[in-house]
Coordinates of C-alpha atoms in Angstrom, one line a residue:
X6 CA -3.5 23.4 -17.2
X7 CA -3.6 26.8 -15.5
X8 CA -4.0 30.3 -16.6
X9 CA -0.2 30.6 -16.5
X10 CA 0.2 28.1 -19.3
X11 CA -0.6 30.9 -21.8
X12 CA -3.1 29.1 -24.0
X13 CA -6.3 30.6 -22.8
X14 CA -8.5 28.2 -24.8
X15 CA -6.8 25.2 -23.4
X16 CA -7.0 26.6 -19.9
X17 CA -10.7 27.2 -20.1
X18 CA -11.2 23.6 -21.5
X19 CA -9.4 22.3 -18.4
X20 CA -11.5 24.4 -16.1
X21 CA -14.7 23.1 -17.7
X22 CA -13.4 19.5 -17.7
X23 CA -12.6 19.7 -13.9
X24 CA -15.9 21.4 -13.1
X25 CA -17.8 18.8 -15.1
X26 CA -16.0 16.0 -13.2
X27 CA -16.8 17.6 -9.9
X28 CA -20.5 18.0 -10.9
X29 CA -20.6 14.3 -12.0
X30 CA -19.2 13.2 -8.7
X31 CA -21.8 15.2 -6.8
X32 CA -24.6 13.6 -8.9
X33 CA -23.1 10.1 -8.4
X34 CA -22.5 9.7 -12.1
X35 CA -19.4 8.2 -13.8
X36 CA -18.4 10.2 -16.9
X37 CA -17.3 8.3 -20.0
X38 CA -14.2 9.3 -21.9
X39 CA -15.1 12.4 -23.8
X40 CA -13.7 15.5 -25.4
X41 CA -14.7 18.9 -24.0
X42 CA -14.4 21.7 -26.5
X43 CA -14.3 25.4 -26.1
X44 CA -15.3 27.4 -29.2
X45 CA -15.2 31.1 -30.1
X46 CA -18.8 32.3 -30.6
X47 CA -19.5 33.8 -34.0
X48 CA -21.7 36.5 -32.3
X49 CA -19.6 38.9 -30.1
X50 CA -22.5 39.4 -27.6
X51 CA -22.1 35.8 -26.4
X52 CA -18.6 36.5 -25.1
X53 CA -15.1 35.4 -26.0
X54 CA -15.5 31.7 -25.6
X55 CA -18.4 29.2 -25.1
X56 CA -18.8 25.6 -24.1
X57 CA -21.6 23.2 -25.0
X58 CA -20.5 20.6 -22.3
X59 CA -24.0 20.7 -20.7
X60 CA -25.7 19.7 -24.0
X61 CA -23.1 17.0 -24.6
X62 CA -24.0 15.4 -21.3
X63 CA -27.8 15.6 -21.3
X64 CA -28.2 11.8 -21.8
X65 CA -25.6 11.1 -19.1
X66 CA -27.2 13.3 -16.4
X67 CA -30.8 13.0 -17.6
X68 CA -31.4 16.6 -16.7
X69 CA -32.2 19.9 -18.4
X70 CA -29.1 21.3 -20.1
X71 CA -29.6 24.7 -18.4
X72 CA -29.5 23.0 -15.0
X73 CA -26.4 21.0 -16.0
X74 CA -24.8 24.3 -17.2
X75 CA -25.5 26.0 -13.9
X76 CA -24.0 23.1 -12.0
X77 CA -20.8 23.3 -14.1
X78 CA -20.6 27.0 -13.8
X79 CA -20.8 26.9 -10.0
X80 CA -17.7 24.7 -9.9
X81 CA -15.4 26.7 -12.2
X82 CA -12.8 28.2 -9.9
X83 CA -12.0 31.9 -9.8
X84 CA -9.3 32.9 -12.3
X85 CA -7.6 36.1 -13.4
X86 CA -8.5 34.9 -16.9
X87 CA -12.2 35.0 -16.5
X88 CA -14.2 38.3 -16.1
X89 CA -17.7 36.8 -16.4
X90 CA -19.4 33.5 -16.9
X91 CA -23.0 33.4 -18.1
X92 CA -25.5 30.7 -19.2
X93 CA -27.5 31.0 -22.4
X94 CA -30.2 28.8 -23.9
X95 CA -30.3 26.0 -24.6
X96 CA -27.3 25.4 -22.3
X97 CA -24.2 27.2 -23.4
X98 CA -21.7 28.3 -20.9
X99 CA -20.3 31.6 -22.1
X100 CA -17.0 33.2 -20.9
X101 CA -16.0 36.8 -21.2
X102 CA -12.3 37.3 -20.5
X103 CA -10.8 39.6 -17.9
X104 CA -8.6 42.3 -19.3
X105 CA -5.7 40.6 -17.4
X106 CA -6.0 37.8 -20.0
X107 CA -4.4 40.2 -22.5
X108 CA -1.3 40.4 -20.4
X109 CA -1.1 36.7 -20.0
X110 CA -1.3 36.2 -23.8
X111 CA 1.3 38.9 -24.5
X112 CA 3.7 37.6 -21.9
X113 CA 3.3 34.0 -23.2
X114 CA 4.1 35.0 -26.7
X115 CA 7.2 36.9 -25.8
X116 CA 8.4 34.3 -23.3
X117 CA 8.0 31.5 -25.9
X118 CA 9.3 33.5 -28.8
X119 CA 9.9 31.4 -31.9
X120 CA 8.3 28.4 -30.1
X121 CA 5.0 30.2 -29.7
X122 CA 2.4 28.3 -31.7
X123 CA 4.1 24.9 -31.5
X124 CA 1.6 22.3 -30.3
X125 CA 1.9 18.7 -29.5
X126 CA -0.7 17.0 -31.7
X127 CA 1.6 14.3 -33.1
X128 CA 3.4 13.1 -30.0
X129 CA 6.4 12.2 -32.0
X130 CA 4.6 10.0 -34.6
X131 CA 6.6 9.3 -37.7
X132 CA 5.2 10.7 -40.9
X133 CA 6.4 10.2 -44.5
X134 CA 5.1 12.8 -46.9
X135 CA 5.6 12.1 -50.5
X136 CA 5.0 15.2 -52.7
X137 CA 6.0 16.9 -55.9
X138 CA 7.2 13.7 -57.6
X139 CA 7.0 15.1 -61.1
X140 CA 8.6 12.8 -63.7
X141 CA 12.1 14.0 -64.8
X142 CA 11.0 14.7 -68.3
X143 CA 11.4 18.5 -68.4
X144 CA 11.9 21.6 -66.3
X145 CA 9.1 22.3 -63.8
X146 CA 6.5 24.8 -64.8
X147 CA 4.7 27.1 -62.5
X148 CA 1.7 24.7 -62.1
X149 CA 4.0 22.1 -60.5
X150 CA 4.6 24.6 -57.7
X151 CA 1.2 24.0 -56.0
X152 CA 2.2 20.4 -55.2
X153 CA 5.7 21.3 -54.0
X154 CA 4.6 24.2 -51.8
X155 CA 1.5 22.4 -50.5
X156 CA 3.6 19.4 -49.5
X157 CA 6.4 21.3 -48.0
X158 CA 4.1 23.5 -46.0
X159 CA 2.2 20.5 -44.6
X160 CA 5.5 19.0 -43.6
X161 CA 6.5 22.2 -41.8
X162 CA 3.2 22.5 -40.0
X163 CA 3.2 18.8 -38.9
X164 CA 6.7 19.4 -37.6
X165 CA 5.4 22.3 -35.5
X166 CA 2.6 20.1 -34.3
X167 CA 4.9 17.5 -32.8
X168 CA 5.3 15.0 -35.6
X169 CA 8.6 13.6 -36.9
X170 CA 8.4 14.3 -40.6
X171 CA 10.4 12.9 -43.5
X172 CA 10.0 14.4 -47.0
X173 CA 10.3 12.2 -50.0
X174 CA 10.4 12.7 -53.8
X175 CA 9.4 9.6 -55.8
X176 CA 10.2 9.9 -59.5
X177 CA 9.3 7.7 -62.4
X178 CA 12.4 6.7 -64.3
X179 CA 11.2 3.4 -65.6
X180 CA 8.1 4.1 -67.8
X181 CA 7.1 4.9 -71.3
X182 CA 7.6 8.7 -70.7
X183 CA 11.2 8.0 -69.9
X184 CA 11.6 6.0 -73.1
X185 CA 10.2 9.0 -75.0
X186 CA 12.6 11.3 -73.1
X187 CA 15.5 9.1 -74.3
X188 CA 14.3 9.1 -77.9
X189 CA 13.8 12.9 -77.7
X190 CA 17.4 13.5 -76.6
X191 CA 18.8 11.0 -79.1
X192 CA 17.1 12.9 -81.9
X193 CA 18.2 16.3 -80.7
X194 CA 21.8 15.0 -80.1
X195 CA 22.0 13.7 -83.7
X196 CA 20.5 16.9 -85.0
X197 CA 23.1 18.8 -83.0
X198 CA 25.8 16.8 -84.8
X199 CA 24.3 17.9 -88.2
X200 CA 22.2 14.9 -89.0
X201 CA 18.7 15.4 -90.6
X202 CA 16.7 13.0 -88.4
X203 CA 12.9 13.1 -87.6
X204 CA 11.8 14.0 -84.1
X205 CA 9.6 11.4 -82.3
X206 CA 5.9 12.0 -82.5
X207 CA 5.5 11.7 -78.7
X208 CA 8.8 13.4 -78.0
X209 CA 9.4 16.4 -75.7
X210 CA 9.7 19.5 -77.9
X211 CA 10.9 22.2 -75.5
X212 CA 14.1 24.1 -76.2
X213 CA 15.5 22.5 -73.0
X214 CA 16.0 19.3 -75.0
X215 CA 18.2 21.1 -77.4
X216 CA 20.2 22.5 -74.5
X217 CA 20.7 19.1 -73.0
X218 CA 21.7 17.8 -76.4
X219 CA 24.4 20.5 -76.6
X220 CA 25.7 19.4 -73.1
X221 CA 25.8 15.8 -74.3
X222 CA 27.8 16.8 -77.4
X223 CA 30.2 18.8 -75.2
X224 CA 30.7 15.8 -72.9
X225 CA 30.6 12.8 -75.4
X226 CA 31.4 14.4 -78.8
X227 CA 30.0 12.1 -81.5
X228 CA 30.8 8.9 -79.7
X229 CA 27.1 8.1 -79.3
X230 CA 26.2 8.9 -82.9
X231 CA 25.7 5.2 -83.9
X232 CA 24.1 4.1 -80.6
X233 CA 20.7 2.6 -81.1
X234 CA 20.0 1.8 -77.4
X235 CA 18.2 4.8 -75.8
X236 CA 19.1 4.0 -72.1
X237 CA 22.2 6.2 -72.1
X238 CA 20.2 9.1 -73.5
X239 CA 17.4 8.6 -71.0
X240 CA 19.8 8.5 -68.1
X241 CA 21.7 11.6 -69.2
X242 CA 18.6 13.6 -69.7
X243 CA 17.0 12.4 -66.4
X244 CA 20.1 13.1 -64.3
X245 CA 20.3 16.7 -65.7
X246 CA 16.6 17.3 -65.2
X247 CA 16.6 16.0 -61.7
X248 CA 19.4 18.5 -60.9
X249 CA 17.2 21.3 -62.3
X250 CA 14.3 20.1 -60.3
X251 CA 16.3 20.0 -57.1
X252 CA 17.7 23.5 -57.8
X253 CA 14.1 24.9 -58.3
X254 CA 13.0 23.2 -55.0
X255 CA 15.9 24.7 -53.1
X256 CA 15.1 28.1 -54.5
X257 CA 11.7 27.7 -52.9
X258 CA 13.3 26.6 -49.6
X259 CA 12.3 23.0 -50.1
X260 CA 14.7 20.2 -49.3
X261 CA 13.9 16.5 -49.6
X262 CA 15.2 13.9 -47.2
X263 CA 14.9 11.1 -49.8
X264 CA 14.8 10.9 -53.6
X265 CA 13.3 7.5 -54.4
X266 CA 13.6 6.0 -57.9
X267 CA 10.9 3.8 -59.4
X268 CA 13.6 1.9 -61.3
X269 CA 15.1 0.9 -58.0
X270 CA 11.9 -1.0 -57.1
X271 CA 12.4 -3.2 -60.2
X272 CA 16.1 -3.5 -59.8
X273 CA 15.9 -4.6 -56.2
X274 CA 13.1 -7.1 -56.8
X275 CA 10.5 -5.2 -54.7
X276 CA 7.8 -5.3 -57.4
X277 CA 8.1 -9.0 -57.6
X278 CA 8.1 -9.3 -53.8
X279 CA 4.9 -7.3 -53.6
X280 CA 3.3 -9.6 -56.2
X281 CA 4.4 -12.6 -54.1
X282 CA 2.8 -11.1 -51.0
X283 CA -0.5 -10.4 -52.9
X284 CA -0.5 -14.0 -54.1
X285 CA 0.1 -15.3 -50.6
X286 CA -2.8 -13.2 -49.4
X287 CA -5.0 -14.7 -52.0
X288 CA -5.5 -11.4 -53.7
X289 CA -4.6 -12.3 -57.3
X290 CA -6.4 -14.4 -59.9
X291 CA -6.0 -15.2 -63.6
X292 CA -8.5 -14.2 -66.3
X293 CA -8.1 -13.7 -70.1
X294 CA -4.4 -14.5 -69.8
X295 CA -3.8 -11.6 -67.4
X296 CA -3.3 -11.4 -63.6
X297 CA -5.9 -9.4 -61.7
X298 CA -6.0 -7.8 -58.3
X299 CA -9.1 -8.3 -56.2
X300 CA -9.4 -4.6 -55.6
X301 CA -13.1 -4.2 -55.8
X302 CA -13.6 -5.9 -52.4
X303 CA -11.7 -3.0 -50.9
X304 CA -13.8 -0.3 -52.3
X305 CA -12.3 0.1 -55.8
X306 CA -14.9 0.4 -58.6
X307 CA -13.6 -2.8 -60.2
X308 CA -10.7 -5.3 -60.1
X309 CA -7.5 -4.2 -61.7
X310 CA -5.0 -5.9 -64.0
X311 CA -1.5 -6.0 -62.5
X312 CA 0.2 -8.2 -65.2
X313 CA -1.0 -7.9 -68.7
X314 CA -1.4 -10.9 -71.0
X315 CA 2.0 -10.1 -72.6
X316 CA 3.7 -10.4 -69.2
X317 CA 4.2 -6.6 -68.7
X318 CA 3.3 -5.2 -65.3
X319 CA 0.8 -2.4 -65.3
X320 CA 1.6 1.0 -63.8
X321 CA -0.2 0.4 -60.6
X322 CA 2.1 -2.5 -59.6
X323 CA 5.2 -0.4 -58.9
X324 CA 3.0 2.0 -56.9
X325 CA 1.7 -0.9 -54.7
X326 CA 5.3 -2.1 -54.3
X327 CA 6.4 1.4 -53.4
X328 CA 3.8 1.7 -50.7
X329 CA 4.7 -1.7 -49.3
X330 CA 8.2 -0.3 -49.0
X331 CA 6.9 2.8 -47.2
X332 CA 4.9 0.8 -44.6
X333 CA 7.8 -1.6 -44.0
X334 CA 10.0 1.4 -43.2
X335 CA 8.0 1.9 -40.0
X336 CA 6.1 5.1 -40.5
X337 CA 2.9 5.7 -38.5
X338 CA 1.3 7.9 -41.1
X339 CA 1.8 8.1 -44.9
X340 CA 0.8 11.2 -46.9
X341 CA 0.6 11.5 -50.6
X342 CA 0.1 14.9 -52.3
X343 CA -1.5 14.4 -55.7
X344 CA -2.8 16.5 -58.6
X345 CA -6.5 16.5 -59.4
X346 CA -5.9 14.2 -62.4
X347 CA -5.2 11.4 -59.8
X348 CA -8.5 11.7 -58.0
X349 CA -9.8 8.4 -59.4
X350 CA -6.5 6.7 -58.7
X351 CA -6.8 7.0 -54.9
X352 CA -9.4 4.2 -54.4
X353 CA -7.3 1.6 -56.3
X354 CA -4.1 2.6 -54.5
X355 CA -5.8 2.2 -51.1
X356 CA -7.3 -1.1 -52.3
X357 CA -3.7 -2.2 -53.1
X358 CA -2.5 -1.2 -49.7
X359 CA -5.3 -3.2 -48.0
X360 CA -4.7 -6.2 -50.2
X361 CA -1.2 -6.2 -49.0
X362 CA -2.6 -6.4 -45.4
X363 CA -1.8 -2.9 -44.3
X364 CA -4.2 -0.4 -42.7
X365 CA -5.3 2.0 -45.5
X366 CA -6.5 4.5 -42.8
X367 CA -2.8 5.3 -42.2
X368 CA -2.5 6.5 -45.9
X369 CA -3.8 10.0 -46.4
X370 CA -4.1 11.2 -50.1
X371 CA -4.4 15.0 -50.4
X372 CA -5.7 15.7 -53.9
X373 CA -5.4 19.3 -55.1
X374 CA -7.1 21.0 -58.0
X375 CA -5.0 22.0 -61.0
X376 CA -3.7 25.5 -61.6
X377 CA -4.8 28.0 -64.3
X378 CA -2.3 30.8 -65.0
X379 CA -3.7 34.2 -65.8
X380 CA -1.1 36.5 -67.5
X381 CA -1.8 39.7 -69.3
X382 CA -5.5 38.9 -69.2
X383 CA -5.0 35.6 -71.0
X384 CA -5.3 32.1 -69.6
X385 CA -2.2 30.0 -70.3
X386 CA -2.4 26.2 -70.5
X387 CA 0.6 24.4 -69.0
X388 CA 2.1 21.5 -71.0
X389 CA 5.5 20.0 -70.6
X390 CA 5.3 17.8 -73.6
X391 CA 4.4 20.6 -76.0
X392 CA 7.1 22.8 -74.5
X393 CA 4.6 25.6 -73.8
X394 CA 4.9 26.7 -70.2
X395 CA 6.3 29.3 -67.9
X396 CA 9.1 27.6 -66.0
X397 CA 9.0 27.6 -62.2
X398 CA 12.5 29.1 -62.3
X399 CA 11.3 32.0 -64.4
X400 CA 8.4 32.6 -61.9
X401 CA 10.8 32.6 -58.9
X402 CA 13.3 34.9 -60.7
X403 CA 10.6 37.4 -61.7
X404 CA 8.2 37.2 -58.7
X405 CA 10.3 36.0 -55.9
X406 CA 10.1 32.7 -53.9
X407 CA 8.0 34.4 -51.1
X408 CA 5.3 35.5 -53.5
X409 CA 5.1 32.2 -55.3
X410 CA 4.9 30.3 -52.0
X411 CA 2.2 32.6 -50.5
X412 CA 0.0 32.6 -53.6
X413 CA -0.1 28.9 -53.8
X414 CA -1.2 28.7 -50.2
X415 CA -4.1 31.1 -50.3
X416 CA -6.7 28.5 -51.2
X417 CA -7.6 25.1 -49.9
X418 CA -6.2 22.1 -51.8
X419 CA -9.6 21.2 -53.1
X420 CA -10.3 24.7 -54.5
X421 CA -9.8 25.7 -58.1
X422 CA -6.9 28.1 -58.3
X423 CA -6.1 30.9 -60.8
X424 CA -2.6 32.2 -60.4
X425 CA -2.9 36.0 -61.3
X426 CA 0.6 36.9 -62.5
X427 CA -0.1 40.7 -62.5
X428 CA -1.3 40.7 -58.9
X429 CA 1.7 38.6 -57.9
X430 CA 4.0 41.3 -59.4
X431 CA 2.1 44.1 -57.7
X432 CA 4.2 45.6 -54.8
X433 CA 1.2 47.2 -53.1
X434 CA -1.2 46.4 -50.3
X435 CA -3.4 44.7 -52.9
X436 CA -0.8 41.9 -53.0
X437 CA -1.6 39.6 -50.0
X438 CA 2.0 38.6 -49.3
X439 CA 3.1 42.2 -49.4
X440 CA 0.2 43.0 -47.1
X441 CA 1.4 40.5 -44.5
X442 CA 5.1 41.2 -44.9
X443 CA 4.5 44.9 -44.6
X444 CA 2.8 44.4 -41.3
X445 CA 6.0 42.8 -39.9
X446 CA 8.1 45.5 -41.5
X447 CA 5.9 48.2 -39.9
X448 CA 6.5 46.5 -36.5
X449 CA 10.2 46.7 -37.0
X450 CA 10.0 50.3 -38.2
X451 CA 8.1 51.3 -35.0
X452 CA 11.0 50.0 -32.8
X453 CA 13.5 51.8 -35.0
X454 CA 11.5 55.0 -34.8
X455 CA 11.2 54.6 -31.0
X456 CA 15.0 54.4 -30.8
X457 CA 15.3 57.6 -32.9
X458 CA 12.9 59.3 -30.4
X459 CA 14.9 58.2 -27.4
X460 CA 12.3 55.7 -26.3
X461 CA 13.5 52.3 -25.0
X462 CA 11.2 49.4 -24.6
X463 CA 11.7 48.1 -21.1
X464 CA 10.2 44.7 -21.7
X465 CA 6.9 42.9 -21.2
X466 CA 6.9 43.3 -17.4
X467 CA 6.9 47.1 -17.7
X468 CA 4.0 47.3 -20.1
X469 CA 0.6 47.3 -18.3
X470 CA -1.8 45.4 -20.6
X471 CA -4.8 47.0 -18.8
X472 CA -3.9 50.2 -20.7
X473 CA -4.6 48.5 -24.0
X474 CA -8.2 49.3 -23.9
X475 CA -8.9 50.4 -27.5
X476 CA -11.2 48.0 -29.4
X477 CA -8.6 47.9 -32.2
X478 CA -6.0 46.8 -29.7
X479 CA -8.1 44.1 -28.2
X480 CA -8.9 42.8 -31.6
X481 CA -5.2 42.5 -32.3
X482 CA -4.5 40.7 -29.0
X483 CA -7.4 38.3 -29.4
X484 CA -6.2 37.5 -32.9
X485 CA -2.6 36.9 -31.7
X486 CA -3.8 34.5 -29.0
X487 CA -5.5 32.3 -31.6
X488 CA -2.3 31.5 -33.4
X489 CA -1.7 28.1 -31.7
X490 CA -5.3 27.1 -32.5
X491 CA -4.6 27.9 -36.2
X492 CA -1.5 25.7 -36.2
X493 CA -3.4 22.9 -34.6
X494 CA -6.3 23.3 -37.1
X495 CA -3.8 23.4 -40.1
X496 CA -2.1 20.3 -38.8
X497 CA -5.3 18.3 -38.1
X498 CA -6.8 19.1 -41.5
X499 CA -3.5 19.2 -43.4
X500 CA -4.6 22.5 -44.9
X501 CA -1.9 25.2 -44.8
X502 CA -4.2 27.9 -46.2
X503 CA -5.6 28.3 -42.6
X504 CA -2.2 29.9 -41.8
X505 CA -2.3 32.4 -44.8
X506 CA -5.9 33.3 -44.1
X507 CA -5.0 33.9 -40.4
X508 CA -1.9 36.0 -41.3
X509 CA -4.0 38.2 -43.6
X510 CA -6.5 38.7 -40.8
X511 CA -3.8 39.5 -38.2
X512 CA -2.1 41.9 -40.6
X513 CA -5.4 43.5 -41.3
X514 CA -6.2 44.1 -37.6
X515 CA -2.8 45.7 -37.2
X516 CA -3.0 47.9 -40.3
X517 CA -6.4 49.1 -39.0
X518 CA -4.9 50.0 -35.7
X519 CA -1.9 51.6 -37.3
X520 CA -4.0 53.7 -39.6
X521 CA -6.3 54.9 -36.7
X522 CA -3.1 56.4 -35.2
X523 CA -2.5 58.5 -38.2
X524 CA -5.9 60.1 -37.8
X525 CA -6.1 60.3 -34.0
X526 CA -2.8 61.0 -32.2
X527 CA -4.1 59.4 -28.9
X528 CA -4.0 56.1 -30.8
X529 CA -0.4 56.4 -31.9
X530 CA 2.0 53.7 -30.7
X531 CA 4.7 56.1 -29.6
X532 CA 3.6 58.8 -27.2
X533 CA 6.4 60.4 -25.2
X534 CA 3.8 62.2 -23.1
X535 CA 2.3 58.8 -22.1
X536 CA 5.3 56.6 -21.2
X537 CA 3.3 53.8 -19.5
X538 CA 0.9 53.6 -22.5
X539 CA 3.8 53.7 -24.9
X540 CA 5.4 50.8 -23.0
X541 CA 2.2 48.8 -23.2
X542 CA 1.8 49.4 -26.9
X543 CA 5.4 48.5 -27.6
X544 CA 4.8 45.2 -25.8
X545 CA 1.8 44.7 -28.1
X546 CA 3.9 45.5 -31.2
X547 CA 6.7 43.1 -30.0
X548 CA 4.2 40.3 -29.6
X549 CA 2.7 41.0 -33.0
X550 CA 6.1 41.1 -34.6
X551 CA 6.9 37.7 -33.1
X552 CA 3.6 36.0 -34.2
X553 CA 3.9 37.4 -37.7
X554 CA 7.4 36.1 -37.9
X555 CA 6.4 32.7 -36.6
X556 CA 3.5 32.4 -39.0
X557 CA 5.6 33.4 -42.0
X558 CA 8.5 31.2 -41.1
X559 CA 6.0 28.3 -40.6
X560 CA 5.1 28.4 -44.3
X561 CA 8.6 29.1 -45.5
X562 CA 8.2 32.9 -46.1
X563 CA 10.6 35.6 -45.0
X564 CA 9.5 38.1 -42.4
X565 CA 10.7 41.4 -43.9
X566 CA 12.3 44.0 -41.6
X567 CA 11.9 46.8 -44.1
X568 CA 10.2 47.2 -47.5

């Protein structure tokens, strides 16, 4: 990799790797396979980048790390990227960049355009990410959005990191909850026809059940009045609710490649086939009239019942069968996005996967903490069964999809989250998504203002980056250059919040620079009396606009051109 590749960090890593190899050859040493990392020092005085390669190889060379560092330093070739290389105890190799590096970074951003930030971590590996997967028992409430947005954003980031990603929604249409759904609709249907019938104790009480009942009356009249079997009611309600869920997902910019029904596993014999495989592997035994899975030997806290003494399969068996189906479809990596209430479920699911003979390391379970809604100073509990919730549709209609998406990505999955409704409604710089989108809109407005002033940006080749000498300008440039690293980090950790944190930092650096120009005219972006400087600053704004757009698009949020 050379300085012309545009990723400065990767270029420096390559320089150090080659220098280390040269030093090893001079010492008559064969290097083992190893990863050479370049990091950004937390202390600015140590330069822009640092390598600990010398300390990594102390046992290999059997020398003082300072001596090794000096040997590596001497073999790093001259480069327009590097202004200075220094050695610091106990053996760090510190790099201070040449101002020319700014120009390389800006040119790379503008040359790659919408592709800037894409990295090849995945090498085309096939990934199946299952997320959302709420049971079709009622409209989605705002708490469901964390799963949906987290899963979709991980999928987007993995796509940008070179993986081939498939999104899947798995829904339970075969359990007790669905039976209760059918009983609920049956009662509301008969009530809509004027009958005085009791509502099931475990039924779904929201007004949406009354609305579905009215739809059923409109379609079927009273033809189902005497029907005792609930399956027709269950199917009608589930079909309608799945359509509502899909509409909510599309409103958030989320599209699933597959909708997978639990009932299909039973219908197609896949649950029985998974049981047969477990039996063939010697993973089942009988006790107390029930059939047990030997899950404890795979790290679960105890063995699990898979068939109860009455012959009914437990809820884990369809999940094991579903994951057998996933593995058999040929995916390299499986990802499940699960709510915090599933935390204890992960070990038994992984045990089931191992009992089938599959590699559980290929299954990644991302467990996120549940959401608390804060509205008008009051915490609102979210319950589908009690019918007390703010629907996701209402949240999207009132707040906007961009706000909902960004807010649910501001914290790591394992962090508790309070969704502050009032802050989400605030159209000021206090609102993080407004703060970032406004930075992009400001970039667009600067180009519009330049046009009004008769200033034409002549392109990246006409803007001399050496003129961008202000500390605030250099801060923006160095933050821009980090974007591919943040995409890589978000992909490797499967944590999209790294992107929102980065975008807020980048927007903050730009707003600081912009504000400084309102106080000091020499720092303004558009200066007709300084055409060369104006061209350089417009190049900076163009690159900034591109990276903000790339980052926002990556997590499914609109880059606004005016606000």
